[in-house]
Amino acid sequence: MTRLDRVEQTSARFTGPPLTPRTAVIWSVLRAELERRAGDRLTVLDVGGGTGGFAVPLAQAGHRVTVVDASPDALAALTRRAAESGVADRVRAVQGDGDALAGLVEPASVDLVLCHSVLEVVDDPAPVVAALVTALRPDGAASVLVAGQ
C-alpha cells in the first residue's frame, strides 16, 4: 500500500463530523499534489491546523507535518490525536498565529503549505501570505482557502 493509498483510506474513514463539501474539495486538491510528488516524503506546514484534521492523515501517509495554531487546546487535542494514531514522531505542534508566522518557520523549509480559513481572521493578510511563500521550497505548493474575502 502506498502512502497515497493511506491518505485516501484515512480521508475516506474520516472519524470526525461528516465530511463537508469544503473538506472533500481540499482533500481532492491535496491528493492531486501528493500524486504529483508521489514517492516523496513531504515537509508540510499547516497554518491554523487546529486539532489535525489534515495533519494526522498526512502524517499517517508518511509526511512530516508542523501545525501552527493559536489555540493551546487545539494543539493539545492534535498531540493526543497524533499519539493515538501512532504518528506523534511526525507531527509537531507550534503555538502561534498567522501574524507571527515569519518568525516560526525557516525560509525554504516546506514542500506543502496548508492555510485554510486563516487569512480572513488575521489583521493583515499580506505579510502572512508573504511568510507562506517564503516558507516554501522552490518546487513547493500551497493550499489556501479564504472565505468571504
PDB file of N, CA, C and O in Angstrom, residues 1 15-16 24 34-35 37 39 42 44 46 48 52 55 72 79 97-98 106 119 122 124 143 147 149:
ATOM      1  N   MET A   1       0.849  -1.173   0.000  1.00  0.00           N
ATOM      2  CA  MET A   1       0.000   0.000   0.000  1.00  0.00           C
ATOM      3  C   MET A   1       0.897   1.240   0.000  1.00  0.00           C
ATOM      4  O   MET A   1       1.810   1.357   0.787  1.00  0.00           O
ATOM      5  N   THR A  15     -13.177  10.312  10.866  1.00  0.00           N
ATOM      6  CA  THR A  15     -13.899   9.935  12.072  1.00  0.00           C
ATOM      7  C   THR A  15     -14.526  11.108  12.805  1.00  0.00           C
ATOM      8  O   THR A  15     -15.132  10.933  13.838  1.00  0.00           O
ATOM      9  N   GLY A  16     -14.363  12.303  12.289  1.00  0.00           N
ATOM     10  CA  GLY A  16     -14.954  13.467  12.927  1.00  0.00           C
ATOM     11  C   GLY A  16     -16.374  13.656  12.429  1.00  0.00           C
ATOM     12  O   GLY A  16     -17.053  12.711  12.051  1.00  0.00           O
ATOM     13  N   ALA A  24     -13.980  17.872   1.450  1.00  0.00           N
ATOM     14  CA  ALA A  24     -13.823  16.951   0.317  1.00  0.00           C
ATOM     15  C   ALA A  24     -13.056  17.620  -0.826  1.00  0.00           C
ATOM     16  O   ALA A  24     -12.191  16.993  -1.446  1.00  0.00           O
ATOM     17  N   LEU A  34      -0.227  15.358  -3.899  1.00  0.00           N
ATOM     18  CA  LEU A  34       0.511  14.183  -3.419  1.00  0.00           C
ATOM     19  C   LEU A  34       0.826  13.231  -4.569  1.00  0.00           C
ATOM     20  O   LEU A  34       1.897  12.624  -4.592  1.00  0.00           O
ATOM     21  N   GLU A  35      -0.076  13.115  -5.523  1.00  0.00           N
ATOM     22  CA  GLU A  35       0.197  12.289  -6.710  1.00  0.00           C
ATOM     23  C   GLU A  35       1.342  12.891  -7.524  1.00  0.00           C
ATOM     24  O   GLU A  35       2.191  12.169  -8.032  1.00  0.00           O
ATOM     25  N   ARG A  37       3.779  14.488  -6.414  1.00  0.00           N
ATOM     26  CA  ARG A  37       5.010  14.274  -5.647  1.00  0.00           C
ATOM     27  C   ARG A  37       5.115  12.837  -5.146  1.00  0.00           C
ATOM     28  O   ARG A  37       5.763  12.574  -4.132  1.00  0.00           O
ATOM     29  N   GLY A  39       5.945   9.317  -3.941  1.00  0.00           N
ATOM     30  CA  GLY A  39       7.215   8.756  -3.515  1.00  0.00           C
ATOM     31  C   GLY A  39       8.031   9.685  -2.644  1.00  0.00           C
ATOM     32  O   GLY A  39       8.974   9.257  -1.985  1.00  0.00           O
ATOM     33  N   LEU A  42       7.095  14.453   2.229  1.00  0.00           N
ATOM     34  CA  LEU A  42       7.000  15.908   2.238  1.00  0.00           C
ATOM     35  C   LEU A  42       7.111  16.492   3.644  1.00  0.00           C
ATOM     36  O   LEU A  42       6.728  15.850   4.621  1.00  0.00           O
ATOM     37  N   VAL A  44       5.387  19.347   5.596  1.00  0.00           N
ATOM     38  CA  VAL A  44       4.127  20.067   5.450  1.00  0.00           C
ATOM     39  C   VAL A  44       3.979  21.068   6.593  1.00  0.00           C
ATOM     40  O   VAL A  44       4.276  20.751   7.746  1.00  0.00           O
ATOM     41  N   ASP A  46       0.968  23.289   8.284  1.00  0.00           N
ATOM     42  CA  ASP A  46      -0.476  23.502   8.342  1.00  0.00           C
ATOM     43  C   ASP A  46      -0.741  24.681   9.275  1.00  0.00           C
ATOM     44  O   ASP A  46      -0.696  24.549  10.498  1.00  0.00           O
ATOM     45  N   GLY A  48      -2.933  27.194  11.143  1.00  0.00           N
ATOM     46  CA  GLY A  48      -4.306  27.171  11.634  1.00  0.00           C
ATOM     47  C   GLY A  48      -4.890  25.775  11.579  1.00  0.00           C
ATOM     48  O   GLY A  48      -6.103  25.611  11.499  1.00  0.00           O
ATOM     49  N   GLY A  52      -5.760  18.830  13.859  1.00  0.00           N
ATOM     50  CA  GLY A  52      -5.055  17.908  12.981  1.00  0.00           C
ATOM     51  C   GLY A  52      -5.892  17.144  11.982  1.00  0.00           C
ATOM     52  O   GLY A  52      -5.504  16.066  11.543  1.00  0.00           O
ATOM     53  N   ALA A  55      -3.477  17.242   9.225  1.00  0.00           N
ATOM     54  CA  ALA A  55      -2.119  16.898   9.645  1.00  0.00           C
ATOM     55  C   ALA A  55      -1.958  15.417   9.970  1.00  0.00           C
ATOM     56  O   ALA A  55      -0.991  14.784   9.532  1.00  0.00           O
ATOM     57  N   PRO A  72      -4.001  26.729  22.372  1.00  0.00           N
ATOM     58  CA  PRO A  72      -3.323  25.649  23.086  1.00  0.00           C
ATOM     59  C   PRO A  72      -4.213  24.416  23.247  1.00  0.00           C
ATOM     60  O   PRO A  72      -3.723  23.286  23.242  1.00  0.00           O
ATOM     61  N   THR A  79      -1.988  16.841  19.567  1.00  0.00           N
ATOM     62  CA  THR A  79      -0.941  15.989  20.122  1.00  0.00           C
ATOM     63  C   THR A  79      -1.512  14.640  20.546  1.00  0.00           C
ATOM     64  O   THR A  79      -0.923  13.590  20.261  1.00  0.00           O
ATOM     65  N   ASP A  97       0.294  32.384  15.856  1.00  0.00           N
ATOM     66  CA  ASP A  97      -0.756  32.717  14.889  1.00  0.00           C
ATOM     67  C   ASP A  97      -0.145  33.151  13.570  1.00  0.00           C
ATOM     68  O   ASP A  97       1.070  33.314  13.449  1.00  0.00           O
ATOM     69  N   GLY A  98      -0.995  33.333  12.608  1.00  0.00           N
ATOM     70  CA  GLY A  98      -0.539  33.677  11.264  1.00  0.00           C
ATOM     71  C   GLY A  98       0.287  34.944  11.217  1.00  0.00           C
ATOM     72  O   GLY A  98       1.224  35.054  10.430  1.00  0.00           O
ATOM     73  N   GLU A 106      11.292  28.365   9.212  1.00  0.00           N
ATOM     74  CA  GLU A 106      12.510  28.681   8.458  1.00  0.00           C
ATOM     75  C   GLU A 106      12.170  28.911   6.978  1.00  0.00           C
ATOM     76  O   GLU A 106      11.330  28.212   6.418  1.00  0.00           O
ATOM     77  N   LEU A 119      -6.617  33.465   6.644  1.00  0.00           N
ATOM     78  CA  LEU A 119      -6.363  34.829   6.155  1.00  0.00           C
ATOM     79  C   LEU A 119      -7.499  35.788   6.452  1.00  0.00           C
ATOM     80  O   LEU A 119      -7.263  36.998   6.580  1.00  0.00           O
ATOM     81  N   VAL A 122      -6.802  37.222  10.259  1.00  0.00           N
ATOM     82  CA  VAL A 122      -5.577  37.923  10.672  1.00  0.00           C
ATOM     83  C   VAL A 122      -5.741  39.420  10.424  1.00  0.00           C
ATOM     84  O   VAL A 122      -6.573  39.843   9.613  1.00  0.00           O
ATOM     85  N   ASP A 124      -3.624  41.573   9.020  1.00  0.00           N
ATOM     86  CA  ASP A 124      -3.179  41.963   7.683  1.00  0.00           C
ATOM     87  C   ASP A 124      -2.745  40.712   6.930  1.00  0.00           C
ATOM     88  O   ASP A 124      -1.697  40.129   7.242  1.00  0.00           O
ATOM     89  N   SER A 143      -1.921  25.183  -0.455  1.00  0.00           N
ATOM     90  CA  SER A 143      -3.367  25.053  -0.490  1.00  0.00           C
ATOM     91  C   SER A 143      -3.919  26.141   0.426  1.00  0.00           C
ATOM     92  O   SER A 143      -3.746  26.076   1.645  1.00  0.00           O
ATOM     93  N   ALA A 147     -12.498  32.368   2.943  1.00  0.00           N
ATOM     94  CA  ALA A 147     -13.939  32.562   2.794  1.00  0.00           C
ATOM     95  C   ALA A 147     -14.288  34.022   3.043  1.00  0.00           C
ATOM     96  O   ALA A 147     -13.766  34.640   3.967  1.00  0.00           O
ATOM     97  N   GLN A 149     -13.613  36.826   1.499  1.00  0.00           N
ATOM     98  CA  GLN A 149     -12.688  37.935   1.249  1.00  0.00           C
ATOM     99  C   GLN A 149     -12.724  38.289  -0.224  1.00  0.00           C
ATOM    100  O   GLN A 149     -12.597  37.475  -1.067  1.00  0.00           O
TER     101      GLN A 149
END
